[in-house]
């Protein structure tokens, strides 16, 4: 059911999808306002949106120049739109009196990203911090007016698409379960469990918060267990009746507490990387060797968010997620990046990069890492550029001399697209890693090719991995490839907890 949707959203960057979602909510609210379904007129909503987005853009621009860092303009627009959906638009006669709130909130939000950070990474969700501070300073609070029954269908539909794009269902489910349990406990004390649950879920503030603000990647813990704990903590504090003495929690305060927790369990840092060399790894993969400004610590298979400022940024923005193809044992970081016939402005700029140029990396994350048990038998299945985390893992095992029982099934369209053969051949001879190559375009198989010329299907796996029931599977590649192989393994009887997946979002 989701595959057609996945095909579309995998070609849209995360930030652009969030922007589209928020714009859609604003448009829906204006349409409902025109018919009196929500208590704000289209003019009032447009007024609020215009002021908040303009201030967000201006403050972001000013601080970007002061600190000389590349800007993601989309993030300024996103913050402005979030504020527009949680700060009530003006009623008749309030257009001037609300101006201090509309000016101060976005200014605080954008300034906080530059002024309240550690290791060049901001700690707090900007919109949540802004409305928390304005409540204290000028006594005006966020109403979370998006939480109306009329807006609920739009919030739910867009929210599901958002969470699917971000692959954060574990976070959202843990948050919602904690919020439900807390609401039941509080409701039982007050004798109104049913009405409390109805209020929580028939309005859309809870679900909007979960889809948009809870999932902000820059303030999340980098691993699954940390995200689940983060969701549970915020869910427990989200209920407005939860309090410690005279301190009552609000959605924004619960998120700020969660942000502090996320930083404590996973300190974040932004690195400035200098290009050392640019070389072809295959016909369509380019290796960028990078030197970090400070020591980079990560686990093989993890990824980072990479910001590359450039002129005439297209609709896909100036940020991407790339897995580190290098091992932590190597002195320099390596990015293996796939390039298409019609690259984005971001990748066009990457192709122009020369030694000495810089790129910013942050938000180190990912659970696609080697299991703790070295005795666990493994199968790596890579499609195209999905081989990069396996290059990281295999190189790490080579450098540490650690022997693991691994079979790598590596699929490409043509022989020219096969990458990192030197590392894999070395691992095969020194560690016994079993390499199985296959090409899927039978019209372009060279005479010298000795590998397979088939897609990875059930027969292929049964032939090459007869003991597959004893193994843990790691799958990395395009979303369609990952989902099809995962479903194939499930149908073959492989337990879901024995399958780990990673994917690369296509042209985005």
Tab-separated table of N, CA and C in Angstrom, residues 327-468:
chain	number	residue	atom	x	y	z
A	327	UNK	N	36.210	3.434	7.978
A	327	UNK	CA	36.218	2.786	9.287
A	327	UNK	C	36.730	3.777	10.330
A	328	UNK	N	36.299	3.643	11.594
A	328	UNK	CA	36.850	4.506	12.651
A	328	UNK	C	38.357	4.348	12.810
A	329	UNK	N	38.907	3.255	12.286
A	329	UNK	CA	40.340	3.014	12.396
A	329	UNK	C	41.147	3.806	11.365
A	330	UNK	N	40.481	4.399	10.387
A	330	UNK	CA	41.187	5.156	9.348
A	330	UNK	C	41.361	6.609	9.781
A	331	UNK	N	42.442	7.216	9.348
A	331	UNK	CA	42.765	8.574	9.788
A	331	UNK	C	41.835	9.615	9.187
A	332	UNK	N	41.283	9.349	8.018
A	332	UNK	CA	40.378	10.285	7.360
A	332	UNK	C	39.010	9.646	7.142
A	333	UNK	N	37.996	10.489	7.077
A	333	UNK	CA	36.656	10.006	6.764
A	333	UNK	C	36.518	9.858	5.252
A	334	UNK	N	35.659	8.935	4.844
A	334	UNK	CA	35.399	8.713	3.422
A	334	UNK	C	33.896	8.721	3.186
A	335	UNK	N	33.470	9.498	2.204
A	335	UNK	CA	32.088	9.465	1.738
A	335	UNK	C	32.064	8.841	0.356
A	336	UNK	N	31.229	7.833	0.184
A	336	UNK	CA	30.997	7.276	-1.133
A	336	UNK	C	29.646	7.769	-1.624
A	337	UNK	N	29.634	8.579	-2.669
A	337	UNK	CA	28.405	9.248	-3.119
A	337	UNK	C	28.085	8.829	-4.540
A	338	UNK	N	26.829	8.437	-4.755
A	338	UNK	CA	26.382	8.037	-6.083
A	338	UNK	C	25.861	9.260	-6.834
A	339	UNK	N	26.234	9.353	-8.105
A	339	UNK	CA	25.804	10.477	-8.936
A	339	UNK	C	24.963	9.978	-10.102
A	340	UNK	N	23.891	10.725	-10.376
A	340	UNK	CA	22.956	10.367	-11.435
A	340	UNK	C	23.141	11.284	-12.644
A	341	UNK	N	22.413	10.967	-13.712
A	341	UNK	CA	22.548	11.741	-14.954
A	341	UNK	C	22.134	13.201	-14.768
A	342	UNK	N	21.102	13.441	-13.954
A	342	UNK	CA	20.630	14.802	-13.703
A	342	UNK	C	20.749	15.106	-12.216
A	343	UNK	N	21.964	15.399	-11.752
A	343	UNK	CA	22.171	15.602	-10.320
A	343	UNK	C	21.526	16.888	-9.815
A	344	UNK	N	21.262	16.913	-8.530
A	344	UNK	CA	20.748	18.111	-7.877
A	344	UNK	C	21.839	19.173	-7.826
A	345	UNK	N	21.458	20.394	-7.447
A	345	UNK	CA	22.454	21.459	-7.303
A	345	UNK	C	23.479	21.092	-6.241
A	346	UNK	N	23.039	20.360	-5.212
A	346	UNK	CA	23.947	19.918	-4.149
A	346	UNK	C	25.044	19.017	-4.726
A	347	UNK	N	24.628	18.019	-5.489
A	347	UNK	CA	25.616	17.085	-6.021
A	347	UNK	C	26.449	17.699	-7.139
A	348	UNK	N	25.874	18.638	-7.863
A	348	UNK	CA	26.693	19.365	-8.846
A	348	UNK	C	27.827	20.089	-8.142
A	349	UNK	N	27.509	20.699	-6.998
A	349	UNK	CA	28.549	21.399	-6.222
A	349	UNK	C	29.570	20.402	-5.682
A	350	UNK	N	29.095	19.230	-5.260
A	350	UNK	CA	30.036	18.215	-4.765
A	350	UNK	C	31.028	17.817	-5.851
A	351	UNK	N	30.537	17.650	-7.064
A	351	UNK	CA	31.422	17.254	-8.160
A	351	UNK	C	32.465	18.315	-8.487
A	352	UNK	N	32.176	19.558	-8.116
A	352	UNK	CA	33.110	20.647	-8.369
A	352	UNK	C	34.135	20.812	-7.244
A	353	UNK	N	33.962	20.093	-6.153
A	353	UNK	CA	34.826	20.294	-4.987
A	353	UNK	C	36.243	19.824	-5.264
A	354	UNK	N	37.185	20.582	-4.702
A	354	UNK	CA	38.603	20.307	-4.872
A	354	UNK	C	39.268	20.214	-3.498
A	355	UNK	N	40.452	19.603	-3.418
A	355	UNK	CA	41.168	19.579	-2.145
A	355	UNK	C	41.287	20.976	-1.548
A	356	UNK	N	40.977	21.072	-0.268
A	356	UNK	CA	40.985	22.361	0.425
A	356	UNK	C	39.592	22.922	0.652
A	357	UNK	N	38.606	22.498	-0.145
A	357	UNK	CA	37.227	22.923	0.080
A	357	UNK	C	36.688	22.266	1.348
A	358	UNK	N	35.616	22.830	1.897
A	358	UNK	CA	35.085	22.311	3.156
A	358	UNK	C	33.605	21.944	3.026
A	359	UNK	N	33.182	21.033	3.883
A	359	UNK	CA	31.789	20.618	4.008
A	359	UNK	C	31.533	20.360	5.483
A	360	UNK	N	30.312	20.621	5.942
A	360	UNK	CA	29.988	20.488	7.361
A	360	UNK	C	29.215	19.202	7.597
A	361	UNK	N	29.654	18.432	8.586
A	361	UNK	CA	28.975	17.190	8.952
A	361	UNK	C	28.521	17.232	10.395
A	362	UNK	N	27.322	16.756	10.637
A	362	UNK	CA	26.797	16.716	12.001
A	362	UNK	C	25.765	15.620	12.122
A	363	UNK	N	25.133	15.548	13.290
A	363	UNK	CA	24.066	14.609	13.558
A	363	UNK	C	24.478	13.174	13.236
A	364	UNK	N	25.554	12.711	13.852
A	364	UNK	CA	25.982	11.330	13.714
A	364	UNK	C	24.908	10.411	14.292
A	365	UNK	N	24.440	9.462	13.499
A	365	UNK	CA	23.329	8.607	13.935
A	365	UNK	C	23.422	7.254	13.255
A	366	UNK	N	22.512	6.361	13.661
A	366	UNK	CA	22.357	5.098	12.969
A	366	UNK	C	22.534	3.871	13.833
A	367	UNK	N	21.630	2.896	13.660
A	367	UNK	CA	21.700	1.605	14.349
A	367	UNK	C	22.140	0.485	13.416
A	368	UNK	N	22.520	0.844	12.200
A	368	UNK	CA	22.931	-0.160	11.220
A	368	UNK	C	24.398	-0.484	11.470
A	369	UNK	N	24.645	-1.176	12.566
A	369	UNK	CA	26.005	-1.436	13.030
A	369	UNK	C	26.163	-2.919	13.336
A	370	UNK	N	27.399	-3.361	13.463
A	370	UNK	CA	27.680	-4.766	13.735
A	370	UNK	C	27.073	-5.195	15.065
A	371	UNK	N	26.571	-6.424	15.157
A	371	UNK	CA	26.038	-6.901	16.439
A	371	UNK	C	27.152	-7.057	17.459
A	372	UNK	N	26.790	-6.958	18.727
A	372	UNK	CA	27.799	-7.077	19.785
A	372	UNK	C	28.393	-8.481	19.854
A	373	UNK	N	27.609	-9.487	19.509
A	373	UNK	CA	28.065	-10.871	19.572
A	373	UNK	C	28.903	-11.210	18.336
A	374	UNK	N	30.215	-11.398	18.496
A	374	UNK	CA	31.062	-11.687	17.331
A	374	UNK	C	30.812	-13.078	16.745
A	375	UNK	N	30.091	-13.941	17.476
A	375	UNK	CA	29.814	-15.286	16.991
A	375	UNK	C	28.575	-15.342	16.096
A	376	UNK	N	27.815	-14.254	16.059
A	376	UNK	CA	26.605	-14.230	15.242
A	376	UNK	C	26.967	-14.289	13.760
A	377	UNK	N	26.447	-15.279	13.052
A	377	UNK	CA	26.675	-15.384	11.612
A	377	UNK	C	25.893	-14.281	10.899
A	378	UNK	N	26.502	-13.688	9.869
A	378	UNK	CA	25.909	-12.524	9.212
A	378	UNK	C	25.817	-12.710	7.699
A	379	UNK	N	24.785	-12.078	7.122
A	379	UNK	CA	24.697	-11.926	5.675
A	379	UNK	C	24.498	-10.446	5.392
A	380	UNK	N	25.398	-9.878	4.617
A	380	UNK	CA	25.245	-8.502	4.153
A	380	UNK	C	24.674	-8.556	2.729
A	381	UNK	N	23.598	-7.822	2.474
A	381	UNK	CA	23.036	-7.741	1.126
A	381	UNK	C	23.055	-6.279	0.703
A	382	UNK	N	23.833	-5.980	-0.331
A	382	UNK	CA	24.016	-4.605	-0.770
A	382	UNK	C	23.521	-4.428	-2.194
A	383	UNK	N	22.826	-3.321	-2.424
A	383	UNK	CA	22.420	-2.944	-3.770
A	383	UNK	C	23.029	-1.608	-4.130
A	384	UNK	N	23.946	-1.584	-5.103
A	384	UNK	CA	24.537	-0.329	-5.560
A	384	UNK	C	25.247	0.435	-4.450
A	385	UNK	N	24.843	1.718	-4.276
A	385	UNK	CA	25.478	2.587	-3.284
A	385	UNK	C	25.245	2.093	-1.859
A	386	UNK	N	24.334	1.152	-1.690
A	386	UNK	CA	24.101	0.581	-0.366
A	386	UNK	C	25.277	-0.189	0.187
A	387	UNK	N	26.326	-0.321	-0.588
A	387	UNK	CA	27.505	-1.053	-0.129
A	387	UNK	C	28.352	-0.232	0.848
A	388	UNK	N	28.148	1.085	0.930
A	388	UNK	CA	29.045	1.925	1.733
A	388	UNK	C	29.112	1.538	3.209
A	389	UNK	N	28.004	1.236	3.904
A	389	UNK	CA	28.164	0.834	5.307
A	389	UNK	C	28.918	-0.479	5.451
A	390	UNK	N	28.826	-1.357	4.446
A	390	UNK	CA	29.543	-2.620	4.517
A	390	UNK	C	31.035	-2.418	4.277
A	391	UNK	N	31.380	-1.446	3.461
A	391	UNK	CA	32.797	-1.113	3.299
A	391	UNK	C	33.356	-0.649	4.645
A	392	UNK	N	32.584	0.169	5.376
A	392	UNK	CA	32.999	0.653	6.695
A	392	UNK	C	33.197	-0.505	7.670
A	393	UNK	N	32.223	-1.421	7.713
A	393	UNK	CA	32.298	-2.544	8.652
A	393	UNK	C	33.444	-3.482	8.320
A	394	UNK	N	33.576	-3.834	7.041
A	394	UNK	CA	34.608	-4.782	6.629
A	394	UNK	C	36.005	-4.203	6.835
A	395	UNK	N	36.176	-2.923	6.520
A	395	UNK	CA	37.477	-2.292	6.740
A	395	UNK	C	37.819	-2.265	8.220
A	396	UNK	N	36.827	-2.038	9.069
A	396	UNK	CA	37.048	-2.056	10.519
A	396	UNK	C	37.512	-3.443	10.967
A	397	UNK	N	36.866	-4.485	10.481
A	397	UNK	CA	37.258	-5.848	10.844
A	397	UNK	C	38.666	-6.158	10.355
A	398	UNK	N	39.013	-5.682	9.165
A	398	UNK	CA	40.371	-5.875	8.657
A	398	UNK	C	41.401	-5.206	9.549
A	399	UNK	N	41.137	-3.959	9.913
A	399	UNK	CA	42.113	-3.189	10.682
A	399	UNK	C	42.259	-3.689	12.113
A	400	UNK	N	41.207	-4.279	12.659
A	400	UNK	CA	41.275	-4.790	14.031
A	400	UNK	C	41.602	-6.278	14.075
A	401	UNK	N	41.602	-6.936	12.908
A	401	UNK	CA	41.898	-8.360	12.857
A	401	UNK	C	40.789	-9.229	13.410
A	402	UNK	N	39.582	-8.709	13.489
A	402	UNK	CA	38.462	-9.459	14.057
A	402	UNK	C	37.808	-10.315	12.976
A	403	UNK	N	37.715	-11.621	13.232
A	403	UNK	CA	37.141	-12.555	12.276
A	403	UNK	C	35.670	-12.787	12.617
A	404	UNK	N	34.805	-12.592	11.636
A	404	UNK	CA	33.378	-12.903	11.784
A	404	UNK	C	32.924	-13.704	10.571
A	405	UNK	N	31.907	-14.514	10.789
A	405	UNK	CA	31.357	-15.334	9.707
A	405	UNK	C	30.390	-14.468	8.906
A	406	UNK	N	30.865	-13.972	7.738
A	406	UNK	CA	30.090	-13.026	6.933
A	406	UNK	C	30.045	-13.482	5.484
A	407	UNK	N	28.859	-13.435	4.916
A	407	UNK	CA	28.682	-13.569	3.474
A	407	UNK	C	28.106	-12.265	2.957
A	408	UNK	N	28.756	-11.663	1.951
A	408	UNK	CA	28.276	-10.410	1.364
A	408	UNK	C	27.738	-10.680	-0.034
A	409	UNK	N	26.436	-10.449	-0.214
A	409	UNK	CA	25.801	-10.547	-1.528
A	409	UNK	C	25.699	-9.132	-2.071
A	410	UNK	N	26.405	-8.868	-3.162
A	410	UNK	CA	26.559	-7.501	-3.663
A	410	UNK	C	26.017	-7.422	-5.082
A	411	UNK	N	24.902	-6.685	-5.258
A	411	UNK	CA	24.224	-6.596	-6.545
A	411	UNK	C	24.420	-5.225	-7.176
A	412	UNK	N	24.746	-5.226	-8.462
A	412	UNK	CA	24.844	-4.000	-9.251
A	412	UNK	C	24.230	-4.245	-10.617
A	413	UNK	N	23.939	-3.165	-11.318
A	413	UNK	CA	23.377	-3.296	-12.661
A	413	UNK	C	24.454	-3.736	-13.651
A	414	UNK	N	25.638	-3.096	-13.582
A	414	UNK	CA	26.743	-3.421	-14.490
A	414	UNK	C	28.028	-3.613	-13.700
A	415	UNK	N	29.017	-4.213	-14.338
A	415	UNK	CA	30.306	-4.465	-13.681
A	415	UNK	C	31.023	-3.171	-13.342
A	416	UNK	N	30.801	-2.126	-14.142
A	416	UNK	CA	31.472	-0.840	-13.906
A	416	UNK	C	31.002	-0.171	-12.622
A	417	UNK	N	29.861	-0.597	-12.093
A	417	UNK	CA	29.311	0.034	-10.893
A	417	UNK	C	29.806	-0.612	-9.603
A	418	UNK	N	30.528	-1.722	-9.709
A	418	UNK	CA	31.023	-2.414	-8.516
A	418	UNK	C	32.128	-1.584	-7.866
A	419	UNK	N	32.022	-1.357	-6.558
A	419	UNK	CA	32.971	-0.497	-5.836
A	419	UNK	C	33.641	-1.252	-4.689
A	420	UNK	N	34.784	-0.743	-4.273
A	420	UNK	CA	35.523	-1.203	-3.087
A	420	UNK	C	35.983	-2.663	-3.190
A	421	UNK	N	36.272	-3.090	-4.397
A	421	UNK	CA	36.700	-4.475	-4.598
A	421	UNK	C	38.000	-4.753	-3.853
A	422	UNK	N	38.897	-3.762	-3.766
A	422	UNK	CA	40.182	-3.978	-3.085
A	422	UNK	C	39.983	-4.358	-1.627
A	423	UNK	N	39.097	-3.644	-0.944
A	423	UNK	CA	38.833	-3.924	0.470
A	423	UNK	C	38.175	-5.288	0.629
A	424	UNK	N	37.189	-5.586	-0.210
A	424	UNK	CA	36.469	-6.847	-0.090
A	424	UNK	C	37.344	-8.043	-0.448
A	425	UNK	N	38.204	-7.897	-1.452
A	425	UNK	CA	39.112	-8.994	-1.796
A	425	UNK	C	40.094	-9.258	-0.659
A	426	UNK	N	40.577	-8.193	-0.035
A	426	UNK	CA	41.483	-8.357	1.099
A	426	UNK	C	40.785	-9.057	2.256
A	427	UNK	N	39.542	-8.678	2.509
A	427	UNK	CA	38.785	-9.301	3.591
A	427	UNK	C	38.509	-10.768	3.298
A	428	UNK	N	38.318	-11.079	2.031
A	428	UNK	CA	38.077	-12.469	1.653
A	428	UNK	C	39.316	-13.319	1.892
A	429	UNK	N	40.480	-12.787	1.553
A	429	UNK	CA	41.715	-13.567	1.704
A	429	UNK	C	42.210	-13.603	3.150
A	430	UNK	N	42.027	-12.519	3.907
A	430	UNK	CA	42.585	-12.442	5.261
A	430	UNK	C	41.605	-12.850	6.354
A	431	UNK	N	40.310	-12.620	6.150
A	431	UNK	CA	39.326	-12.879	7.204
A	431	UNK	C	38.321	-13.954	6.828
A	432	UNK	N	38.341	-14.397	5.573
A	432	UNK	CA	37.391	-15.413	5.163
A	432	UNK	C	35.999	-14.891	4.862
A	433	UNK	N	35.875	-13.572	4.696
A	433	UNK	CA	34.578	-13.008	4.300
A	433	UNK	C	34.240	-13.530	2.911
A	434	UNK	N	33.055	-14.082	2.771
A	434	UNK	CA	32.675	-14.684	1.491
A	434	UNK	C	31.976	-13.643	0.641
A	435	UNK	N	32.539	-13.366	-0.557
A	435	UNK	CA	31.997	-12.362	-1.470
A	435	UNK	C	31.237	-13.030	-2.607
A	436	UNK	N	30.002	-12.582	-2.830
A	436	UNK	CA	29.189	-13.081	-3.933
A	436	UNK	C	28.691	-11.876	-4.715
A	437	UNK	N	29.159	-11.718	-5.947
A	437	UNK	CA	28.788	-10.586	-6.789
A	437	UNK	C	27.731	-11.016	-7.806
A	438	UNK	N	26.834	-10.107	-8.135
A	438	UNK	CA	25.863	-10.399	-9.188
A	438	UNK	C	25.528	-9.129	-9.967
A	439	UNK	N	25.293	-9.304	-11.271
A	439	UNK	CA	24.890	-8.202	-12.143
A	439	UNK	C	23.462	-8.456	-12.622
A	440	UNK	N	22.678	-7.387	-12.713
A	440	UNK	CA	21.266	-7.553	-13.081
A	440	UNK	C	20.967	-7.181	-14.531
A	441	UNK	N	21.865	-6.462	-15.201
A	441	UNK	CA	21.663	-6.113	-16.609
A	441	UNK	C	22.414	-7.125	-17.472
A	442	UNK	N	21.700	-8.131	-17.942
A	442	UNK	CA	22.350	-9.213	-18.675
A	442	UNK	C	22.827	-8.800	-20.055
A	443	UNK	N	22.413	-7.622	-20.508
A	443	UNK	CA	22.853	-7.143	-21.826
A	443	UNK	C	24.230	-6.503	-21.778
A	444	UNK	N	24.738	-6.249	-20.545
A	444	UNK	CA	26.029	-5.567	-20.428
A	444	UNK	C	27.030	-6.356	-19.597
A	445	UNK	N	26.918	-7.677	-19.598
A	445	UNK	CA	27.845	-8.507	-18.834
A	445	UNK	C	29.132	-8.703	-19.636
A	446	UNK	N	30.292	-8.297	-19.115
A	446	UNK	CA	31.555	-8.454	-19.857
A	446	UNK	C	31.988	-9.917	-19.935
A	447	UNK	N	32.836	-10.220	-20.915
A	447	UNK	CA	33.288	-11.596	-21.116
A	447	UNK	C	34.052	-12.132	-19.917
A	448	UNK	N	34.757	-11.262	-19.203
A	448	UNK	CA	35.593	-11.713	-18.098
A	448	UNK	C	34.808	-11.962	-16.802
A	449	UNK	N	33.522	-11.603	-16.777
A	449	UNK	CA	32.743	-11.682	-15.533
A	449	UNK	C	32.562	-13.134	-15.092
A	450	UNK	N	32.835	-13.419	-13.815
A	450	UNK	CA	32.718	-14.774	-13.276
A	450	UNK	C	31.649	-14.885	-12.186
A	451	UNK	N	30.993	-13.771	-11.888
A	451	UNK	CA	29.961	-13.803	-10.859
A	451	UNK	C	28.608	-14.168	-11.425
A	452	UNK	N	27.566	-13.932	-10.616
A	452	UNK	CA	26.188	-14.227	-11.029
A	452	UNK	C	25.673	-13.140	-11.979
A	453	UNK	N	24.579	-13.460	-12.637
A	453	UNK	CA	23.881	-12.480	-13.482
A	453	UNK	C	22.382	-12.572	-13.196
A	454	UNK	N	22.038	-12.517	-11.930
A	454	UNK	CA	20.652	-12.678	-11.510
A	454	UNK	C	20.313	-11.658	-10.427
A	455	UNK	N	19.020	-11.451	-10.242
A	455	UNK	CA	18.556	-10.697	-9.091
A	455	UNK	C	18.656	-11.579	-7.847
A	456	UNK	N	18.740	-10.939	-6.691
A	456	UNK	CA	18.812	-11.693	-5.438
A	456	UNK	C	17.395	-12.114	-5.053
A	457	UNK	N	17.059	-13.375	-5.309
A	457	UNK	CA	15.739	-13.900	-4.976
A	457	UNK	C	15.896	-15.081	-4.023
A	458	UNK	N	14.812	-15.784	-3.770
A	458	UNK	CA	14.855	-16.886	-2.806
A	458	UNK	C	15.833	-17.980	-3.241
A	459	UNK	N	15.793	-18.333	-4.516
A	459	UNK	CA	16.692	-19.378	-5.004
A	459	UNK	C	18.158	-18.952	-4.848
A	460	UNK	N	18.417	-17.684	-5.132
A	460	UNK	CA	19.778	-17.148	-5.016
A	460	UNK	C	20.260	-17.281	-3.571
A	461	UNK	N	19.425	-16.865	-2.630
A	461	UNK	CA	19.822	-16.900	-1.214
A	461	UNK	C	19.982	-18.337	-0.745
A	462	UNK	N	19.054	-19.202	-1.102
A	462	UNK	CA	19.156	-20.601	-0.667
A	462	UNK	C	20.406	-21.268	-1.230
A	463	UNK	N	20.786	-20.885	-2.442
A	463	UNK	CA	21.980	-21.470	-3.057
A	463	UNK	C	23.257	-20.960	-2.398
A	464	UNK	N	23.329	-19.656	-2.162
A	464	UNK	CA	24.566	-19.066	-1.653
A	464	UNK	C	24.665	-19.065	-0.128
A	465	UNK	N	23.518	-19.125	0.548
A	465	UNK	CA	23.522	-19.099	2.018
A	465	UNK	C	22.614	-20.223	2.526
A	466	UNK	N	23.021	-21.478	2.389
A	466	UNK	CA	22.148	-22.588	2.789
A	466	UNK	C	21.782	-22.596	4.272
A	467	UNK	N	22.612	-21.978	5.106
A	467	UNK	CA	22.316	-21.919	6.543
A	467	UNK	C	21.675	-20.581	6.928
A	468	UNK	N	20.868	-20.013	6.021
A	468	UNK	CA	20.341	-18.662	6.243
A	468	UNK	C	19.493	-18.557	7.502
